[in-house]
PDB file of C-alpha atoms and ligand atoms in Angstrom:
ATOM      1  CA  MET N  17     105.193 131.795 124.375  1.00 60.00           C
ATOM      2  CA  ASN N  18     108.557 132.508 122.733  1.00 66.00           C
ATOM      3  CA  ASN N  19     110.742 130.781 125.292  1.00 91.00           C
ATOM      4  CA  SER N  20     111.426 127.091 125.500  1.00 97.00           C
ATOM      5  CA  VAL N  21     109.785 124.739 127.990  1.00 97.00           C
ATOM      6  CA  MET N  22     110.962 121.247 128.885  1.00 98.00           C
ATOM      7  CA  ILE N  23     108.529 118.395 128.189  1.00 98.00           C
ATOM      8  CA  GLU N  24     109.082 115.186 130.114  1.00 98.00           C
ATOM      9  CA  ALA N  25     109.893 112.540 127.504  1.00 98.00           C
ATOM     10  CA  GLU N  26     111.995 109.506 126.729  1.00 98.00           C
ATOM     11  CA  PRO N  27     114.918 109.050 126.420  1.00 98.00           C
ATOM     12  CA  TYR N  28     115.290 112.527 128.004  1.00 98.00           C
ATOM     13  CA  SER N  29     113.350 115.792 128.218  1.00 98.00           C
ATOM     14  CA  PHE N  30     112.356 117.512 124.983  1.00 98.00           C
ATOM     15  CA  GLU N  31     113.104 121.224 124.746  1.00 98.00           C
ATOM     16  CA  PHE N  32     109.883 122.593 123.277  1.00 98.00           C
ATOM     17  CA  PHE N  33     109.901 125.878 121.374  1.00 98.00           C
ATOM     18  CA  PRO N  34     106.160 126.406 120.758  1.00 98.00           C
ATOM     19  CA  LYS N  35     106.541 129.017 118.013  1.00 97.00           C
ATOM     20  CA  GLN N  36     108.980 126.793 116.108  1.00 98.00           C
ATOM     21  CA  CYS N  37     106.894 123.650 116.499  1.00 98.00           C
ATOM     22  CA  ALA N  38     104.069 122.239 114.358  1.00 98.00           C
ATOM     23  CA  LEU N  39     101.581 119.583 115.379  1.00 99.00           C
ATOM     24  CA  LEU N  40     101.692 117.096 112.493  1.00 99.00           C
ATOM     25  CA  ILE N  41      98.695 114.776 112.491  1.00 99.00           C
ATOM     26  CA  ILE N  42      99.282 111.812 110.212  1.00 99.00           C
ATOM     27  CA  ASP N  43      96.542 110.137 108.159  1.00 99.00           C
ATOM     28  CA  MET N  44      93.606 110.189 110.608  1.00 99.00           C
ATOM     29  CA  GLN N  45      91.432 109.159 107.654  1.00 98.00           C
ATOM     30  CA  ARG N  46      88.096 107.387 107.534  1.00 98.00           C
ATOM     31  CA  ASP N  47      89.599 104.587 105.410  1.00 97.00           C
ATOM     32  CA  PHE N  48      91.975 103.690 108.261  1.00 98.00           C
ATOM     33  CA  LEU N  49      89.838 104.415 111.328  1.00 98.00           C
ATOM     34  CA  GLU N  50      86.224 103.677 110.507  1.00 98.00           C
ATOM     35  CA  GLY N  51      84.462 100.335 110.343  1.00 95.00           C
ATOM     36  CA  GLY N  52      83.828  99.610 106.655  1.00 88.00           C
ATOM     37  CA  GLY N  53      86.962 101.444 105.561  1.00 92.00           C
ATOM     38  CA  PHE N  54      90.019 100.016 103.823  1.00 92.00           C
ATOM     39  CA  GLY N  55      91.762  99.045 107.092  1.00 94.00           C
ATOM     40  CA  ALA N  56      88.726  97.173 108.390  1.00 94.00           C
ATOM     41  CA  MET N  57      88.214  95.511 104.988  1.00 92.00           C
ATOM     42  CA  LEU N  58      91.720  94.066 105.275  1.00 91.00           C
ATOM     43  CA  GLY N  59      90.640  92.403 108.523  1.00 93.00           C
ATOM     44  CA  ASN N  60      92.215  94.884 110.930  1.00 95.00           C
ATOM     45  CA  ASP N  61      90.691  95.856 114.271  1.00 97.00           C
ATOM     46  CA  VAL N  62      90.009  99.576 113.941  1.00 98.00           C
ATOM     47  CA  ALA N  63      89.477  99.862 117.715  1.00 98.00           C
ATOM     48  CA  GLN N  64      93.260  99.752 118.019  1.00 98.00           C
ATOM     49  CA  LEU N  65      93.392 103.034 116.103  1.00 98.00           C
ATOM     50  CA  ARG N  66      90.176 104.592 117.388  1.00 98.00           C
ATOM     51  CA  ARG N  67      91.571 104.816 120.931  1.00 98.00           C
ATOM     52  CA  THR N  68      93.785 107.637 119.621  1.00 98.00           C
ATOM     53  CA  ILE N  69      90.847 109.820 118.573  1.00 98.00           C
ATOM     54  CA  GLU N  70      89.963 111.266 121.967  1.00 98.00           C
ATOM     55  CA  PRO N  71      93.539 112.150 123.028  1.00 98.00           C
ATOM     56  CA  ASN N  72      94.125 113.716 119.594  1.00 99.00           C
ATOM     57  CA  ARG N  73      90.870 115.654 119.825  1.00 98.00           C
ATOM     58  CA  THR N  74      91.800 117.098 123.231  1.00 98.00           C
ATOM     59  CA  LEU N  75      95.347 117.915 122.150  1.00 98.00           C
ATOM     60  CA  LEU N  76      94.136 119.521 118.922  1.00 98.00           C
ATOM     61  CA  SER N  77      91.667 121.798 120.691  1.00 98.00           C
ATOM     62  CA  ILE N  78      94.272 122.974 123.229  1.00 98.00           C
ATOM     63  CA  TRP N  79      96.885 123.379 120.486  1.00 98.00           C
ATOM     64  CA  ARG N  80      94.487 125.449 118.403  1.00 98.00           C
ATOM     65  CA  ALA N  81      93.531 127.574 121.427  1.00 98.00           C
ATOM     66  CA  ALA N  82      97.247 128.306 121.973  1.00 98.00           C
ATOM     67  CA  GLY N  83      97.413 129.621 118.392  1.00 98.00           C
ATOM     68  CA  LEU N  84     100.073 127.119 117.297  1.00 98.00           C
ATOM     69  CA  LEU N  85     100.541 125.591 113.860  1.00 98.00           C
ATOM     70  CA  VAL N  86      98.640 122.441 112.882  1.00 98.00           C
ATOM     71  CA  ILE N  87      99.276 120.406 109.732  1.00 99.00           C
ATOM     72  CA  HIS N  88      97.254 117.352 108.690  1.00 99.00           C
ATOM     73  CA  THR N  89      98.251 114.661 106.213  1.00 99.00           C
ATOM     74  CA  ARG N  90      96.228 112.206 104.137  1.00 98.00           C
ATOM     75  CA  GLU N  91      97.580 109.182 102.296  1.00 98.00           C
ATOM     76  CA  GLY N  92      96.003 108.792  98.893  1.00 98.00           C
ATOM     77  CA  HIS N  93      96.231 109.031  95.160  1.00 98.00           C
ATOM     78  CA  ARG N  94      95.056 110.968  92.147  1.00 98.00           C
ATOM     79  CA  SER N  95      91.822 109.685  90.676  1.00 98.00           C
ATOM     80  CA  ASP N  96      93.687 108.552  87.528  1.00 98.00           C
ATOM     81  CA  LEU N  97      96.073 106.601  89.837  1.00 98.00           C
ATOM     82  CA  ARG N  98      99.098 107.842  87.896  1.00 98.00           C
ATOM     83  CA  ASP N  99     100.912 108.444  91.200  1.00 98.00           C
ATOM     84  CA  LEU N 100     100.202 104.912  92.442  1.00 97.00           C
ATOM     85  CA  PRO N 101     103.124 102.578  91.814  1.00 96.00           C
ATOM     86  CA  LEU N 102     101.984  99.185  90.539  1.00 95.00           C
ATOM     87  CA  SER N 103     104.093  97.625  93.288  1.00 94.00           C
ATOM     88  CA  LYS N 104     102.026  99.389  95.972  1.00 94.00           C
ATOM     89  CA  LYS N 105      98.737  98.522  94.279  1.00 91.00           C
ATOM     90  CA  ILE N 106      99.344  94.807  94.023  1.00 91.00           C
ATOM     91  CA  ARG N 107     101.631  94.036  96.951  1.00 88.00           C
ATOM     92  CA  GLY N 108      98.889  93.728  99.557  1.00 80.00           C
ATOM     93  CA  GLN N 109      97.050  91.189  97.353  1.00 86.00           C
ATOM     94  CA  SER N 110      93.790  92.681  98.593  1.00 79.00           C
ATOM     95  CA  ARG N 111      90.531  92.531  96.652  1.00 83.00           C
ATOM     96  CA  PRO N 112      89.369  95.235  96.305  1.00 87.00           C
ATOM     97  CA  CYS N 113      92.616  97.218  96.393  1.00 92.00           C
ATOM     98  CA  ILE N 114      93.670 100.884  96.292  1.00 94.00           C
ATOM     99  CA  GLY N 115      91.679 102.674  93.585  1.00 95.00           C
ATOM    100  CA  ASP N 116      88.830 100.149  93.545  1.00 95.00           C
ATOM    101  CA  VAL N 117      85.361 101.003  94.783  1.00 94.00           C
ATOM    102  CA  GLY N 118      84.877 100.209  98.479  1.00 91.00           C
ATOM    103  CA  PRO N 119      82.134 101.007 100.975  1.00 88.00           C
ATOM    104  CA  MET N 120      83.355 104.600 101.327  1.00 95.00           C
ATOM    105  CA  GLY N 121      84.072 105.342  97.695  1.00 96.00           C
ATOM    106  CA  ARG N 122      87.239 104.539  95.789  1.00 97.00           C
ATOM    107  CA  ILE N 123      89.845 103.310  98.266  1.00 96.00           C
ATOM    108  CA  LEU N 124      92.514 105.897  99.201  1.00 97.00           C
ATOM    109  CA  VAL N 125      91.621 108.115  96.262  1.00 98.00           C
ATOM    110  CA  ARG N 126      91.585 111.872  96.811  1.00 98.00           C
ATOM    111  CA  GLY N 127      88.137 113.396  97.005  1.00 98.00           C
ATOM    112  CA  GLU N 128      86.460 110.152  98.046  1.00 98.00           C
ATOM    113  CA  PRO N 129      84.675 109.965 101.445  1.00 98.00           C
ATOM    114  CA  GLY N 130      86.996 107.278 102.844  1.00 98.00           C
ATOM    115  CA  HIS N 131      90.080 109.303 101.991  1.00 98.00           C
ATOM    116  CA  ASP N 132      88.983 112.255 104.095  1.00 98.00           C
ATOM    117  CA  ILE N 133      89.913 112.997 107.678  1.00 98.00           C
ATOM    118  CA  ILE N 134      87.569 111.719 110.388  1.00 98.00           C
ATOM    119  CA  PRO N 135      85.014 114.320 111.532  1.00 98.00           C
ATOM    120  CA  GLU N 136      86.361 114.364 115.103  1.00 98.00           C
ATOM    121  CA  LEU N 137      89.659 115.892 113.895  1.00 99.00           C
ATOM    122  CA  TYR N 138      88.483 117.705 110.802  1.00 98.00           C
ATOM    123  CA  PRO N 139      90.913 120.463 109.727  1.00 98.00           C
ATOM    124  CA  LEU N 140      89.925 124.099 110.043  1.00 98.00           C
ATOM    125  CA  PRO N 141      90.045 126.132 106.817  1.00 98.00           C
ATOM    126  CA  ASN N 142      93.356 127.765 107.834  1.00 97.00           C
ATOM    127  CA  GLU N 143      95.118 124.441 108.540  1.00 98.00           C
ATOM    128  CA  SER N 144      97.275 122.957 105.789  1.00 98.00           C
ATOM    129  CA  ILE N 145      96.489 119.475 104.528  1.00 98.00           C
ATOM    130  CA  ILE N 146      99.341 117.563 102.912  1.00 98.00           C
ATOM    131  CA  ASP N 147      98.118 115.000 100.397  1.00 98.00           C
ATOM    132  CA  LYS N 148     100.826 112.390 100.164  1.00 98.00           C
ATOM    133  CA  PRO N 149     101.094 109.427  97.805  1.00 98.00           C
ATOM    134  CA  GLY N 150     103.615 107.605  99.986  1.00 98.00           C
ATOM    135  CA  LYS N 151     104.020 106.550 103.558  1.00 98.00           C
ATOM    136  CA  GLY N 152     106.332 109.423 104.488  1.00 98.00           C
ATOM    137  CA  ALA N 153     104.817 112.919 104.622  1.00 99.00           C
ATOM    138  CA  PHE N 154     107.887 114.464 102.960  1.00 99.00           C
ATOM    139  CA  TYR N 155     107.931 112.202  99.901  1.00 98.00           C
ATOM    140  CA  ALA N 156     106.532 113.994  96.808  1.00 98.00           C
ATOM    141  CA  THR N 157     104.907 116.764  98.874  1.00 98.00           C
ATOM    142  CA  ASP N 158     105.583 120.417  99.724  1.00 98.00           C
ATOM    143  CA  LEU N 159     105.695 119.790 103.488  1.00 98.00           C
ATOM    144  CA  HIS N 160     109.398 120.656 103.877  1.00 98.00           C
ATOM    145  CA  VAL N 161     109.000 123.944 101.986  1.00 98.00           C
ATOM    146  CA  ILE N 162     105.971 124.918 104.072  1.00 98.00           C
ATOM    147  CA  LEU N 163     107.777 124.149 107.339  1.00 98.00           C
ATOM    148  CA  GLN N 164     110.898 126.027 106.248  1.00 98.00           C
ATOM    149  CA  ASN N 165     108.885 129.084 105.183  1.00 98.00           C
ATOM    150  CA  LEU N 166     107.189 129.137 108.591  1.00 98.00           C
ATOM    151  CA  ASN N 167     110.511 128.699 110.458  1.00 98.00           C
ATOM    152  CA  ILE N 168     109.408 125.414 111.967  1.00 98.00           C
ATOM    153  CA  THR N 169     112.223 123.271 113.372  1.00 98.00           C
ATOM    154  CA  GLN N 170     110.301 120.868 115.588  1.00 98.00           C
ATOM    155  CA  LEU N 171     107.382 118.513 115.054  1.00 99.00           C
ATOM    156  CA  ILE N 172     105.024 116.939 117.523  1.00 99.00           C
ATOM    157  CA  ILE N 173     103.740 113.944 115.613  1.00 99.00           C
ATOM    158  CA  THR N 174     100.508 112.023 116.139  1.00 99.00           C
ATOM    159  CA  GLY N 175      98.295 109.814 113.962  1.00 99.00           C
ATOM    160  CA  VAL N 176      98.343 106.416 112.318  1.00 98.00           C
ATOM    161  CA  THR N 177      99.851 103.996 111.888  1.00 98.00           C
ATOM    162  CA  THR N 178     102.754 104.037 114.327  1.00 98.00           C
ATOM    163  CA  GLU N 179     105.046 101.632 112.496  1.00 98.00           C
ATOM    164  CA  VAL N 180     104.176 102.713 108.953  1.00 98.00           C
ATOM    165  CA  CYS N 181     103.356 106.345 108.141  1.00 98.00           C
ATOM    166  CA  VAL N 182     104.280 107.795 111.545  1.00 98.00           C
ATOM    167  CA  ASN N 183     107.644 106.028 111.685  1.00 98.00           C
ATOM    168  CA  THR N 184     108.459 106.763 108.040  1.00 98.00           C
ATOM    169  CA  THR N 185     107.646 110.450 108.522  1.00 99.00           C
ATOM    170  CA  VAL N 186     109.721 110.684 111.710  1.00 98.00           C
ATOM    171  CA  ARG N 187     112.700 109.206 109.864  1.00 98.00           C
ATOM    172  CA  GLU N 188     112.270 111.557 106.911  1.00 98.00           C
ATOM    173  CA  ALA N 189     111.934 114.546 109.252  1.00 98.00           C
ATOM    174  CA  ASN N 190     115.001 113.487 111.195  1.00 98.00           C
ATOM    175  CA  ASP N 191     117.098 113.440 108.027  1.00 98.00           C
ATOM    176  CA  ARG N 192     115.867 116.938 107.178  1.00 98.00           C
ATOM    177  CA  GLY N 193     116.944 118.342 110.539  1.00 98.00           C
ATOM    178  CA  TYR N 194     113.671 118.442 112.469  1.00 98.00           C
ATOM    179  CA  ASP N 195     113.395 117.388 116.108  1.00 98.00           C
ATOM    180  CA  CYS N 196     110.424 115.051 116.503  1.00 98.00           C
ATOM    181  CA  LEU N 197     108.400 114.260 119.585  1.00 99.00           C
ATOM    182  CA  VAL N 198     105.916 111.392 119.171  1.00 99.00           C
ATOM    183  CA  LEU N 199     102.980 111.131 121.595  1.00 99.00           C
ATOM    184  CA  GLU N 200     102.325 107.487 122.329  1.00 98.00           C
ATOM    185  CA  ASP N 201      98.645 107.815 123.319  1.00 99.00           C
ATOM    186  CA  CYS N 202      97.995 109.788 120.110  1.00 99.00           C
ATOM    187  CA  VAL N 203      99.564 107.283 117.686  1.00 99.00           C
ATOM    188  CA  GLY N 204      98.123 103.869 116.924  1.00 98.00           C
ATOM    189  CA  SER N 205      98.816 100.593 115.200  1.00 98.00           C
ATOM    190  CA  TYR N 206      96.462  97.742 114.314  1.00 98.00           C
ATOM    191  CA  PHE N 207      99.100  95.499 115.923  1.00 98.00           C
ATOM    192  CA  PRO N 208      99.930  96.070 119.628  1.00 98.00           C
ATOM    193  CA  GLU N 209     103.407  94.575 119.202  1.00 98.00           C
ATOM    194  CA  PHE N 210     104.184  97.024 116.380  1.00 98.00           C
ATOM    195  CA  GLN N 211     102.948  99.914 118.524  1.00 98.00           C
ATOM    196  CA  THR N 212     105.521  99.020 121.150  1.00 98.00           C
ATOM    197  CA  ALA N 213     108.306  98.275 118.672  1.00 98.00           C
ATOM    198  CA  GLY N 214     107.568 101.367 116.583  1.00 98.00           C
ATOM    199  CA  LEU N 215     107.905 103.640 119.603  1.00 98.00           C
ATOM    200  CA  ASN N 216     110.981 101.826 120.919  1.00 98.00           C
ATOM    201  CA  MET N 217     112.720 102.290 117.566  1.00 98.00           C
ATOM    202  CA  ILE N 218     112.280 106.067 117.760  1.00 98.00           C
ATOM    203  CA  LYS N 219     113.630 106.557 121.265  1.00 98.00           C
ATOM    204  CA  ALA N 220     116.370 103.862 121.224  1.00 98.00           C
ATOM    205  CA  GLN N 221     120.041 104.775 121.293  1.00 97.00           C
ATOM    206  CA  LYS N 222     119.421 108.049 123.159  1.00 96.00           C
ATOM    207  CA  GLY N 223     116.760 109.116 120.675  1.00 97.00           C
ATOM    208  CA  ILE N 224     118.098 107.956 117.339  1.00 98.00           C
ATOM    209  CA  PHE N 225     115.018 109.373 115.547  1.00 98.00           C
ATOM    210  CA  GLY N 226     113.483 111.501 118.295  1.00 98.00           C
ATOM    211  CA  TRP N 227     111.586 111.535 121.573  1.00 98.00           C
ATOM    212  CA  VAL N 228     108.468 109.782 122.890  1.00 98.00           C
ATOM    213  CA  SER N 229     106.047 111.211 125.438  1.00 98.00           C
ATOM    214  CA  ARG N 230     102.302 111.396 126.181  1.00 98.00           C
ATOM    215  CA  SER N 231      99.760 114.110 125.382  1.00 98.00           C
ATOM    216  CA  ALA N 232      99.233 114.866 129.088  1.00 98.00           C
ATOM    217  CA  LYS N 233     102.799 116.168 129.274  1.00 98.00           C
ATOM    218  CA  VAL N 234     102.101 118.643 126.459  1.00 98.00           C
ATOM    219  CA  LEU N 235      98.705 119.601 127.879  1.00 98.00           C
ATOM    220  CA  ALA N 236     100.330 120.305 131.237  1.00 97.00           C
ATOM    221  CA  ILE N 237     102.286 123.075 129.505  1.00 96.00           C
ATOM    222  CA  LEU N 238      99.654 124.423 127.111  1.00 96.00           C
ATOM    223  CA  GLY N 239      96.454 123.729 128.999  1.00 84.00           C
TER     224      GLY N 239
HETATM  225  C1  C5J B  26      99.298 102.467 106.030  1.00 66.65           C
HETATM  226  C2  C5J B  26      99.462 104.577 107.170  1.00 66.65           C
HETATM  227  N1  C5J B  26      99.494 101.753 107.137  1.00 66.65           N
HETATM  228  N2  C5J B  26      98.916 105.770 107.232  1.00 66.65           N
HETATM  229  N3  C5J B  26      99.176 103.816 106.079  1.00 66.65           N
HETATM  230  O1  C5J B  26      99.203 101.928 104.967  1.00 66.65           O
HETATM  231  O2  C5J B  26     100.165 104.170 108.082  1.00 66.65           O
END
């Protein structure tokens, strides 16, 4: 599939070049999505995020079957926490906080069970995982270099949370020249109003940061 195909999207159709496009799955980690993880400990309703698992799972299997590029990200920190700004550690005023021991190991620390990707979407050995200390997937990572080396110019972005790590990554990607399509059924927020606002911000002003569509529109082309 070297030619482009139009995907129905807002604010207008997205010209999809499959060989130049990566599926970027943001932070589908146990600490955010599972009961007993960091997100749940902060009082959030993980069901708001878990509704994205099935659409992501279907999309991922079709994407893999089409032989296209998949990249996963995880938010987290070194075990010595030297990449964790004090401001980030204390701002949430949570007890326990990032780096402390929680029900799934040390919270958002690399190598701990809670930091890992949920089993439903677990990366295959040939799929890159970007470990990122920030909200954006480009900050302090080699994502841009990897995408450039693979001649990727477009990203289909899914994952959590819509208004935080998804939105930050879309903005970073936009500034680096990537076209981004965000799939609304495959991204989630703990807060329904932020889900709506986060998606509106991307597609406003004739797509100031990118496009928004649904996984069914991509599956209709690949499936
Ligand atoms: C947050 C994320 N919300 N992956 N992380 O802290 O969106």
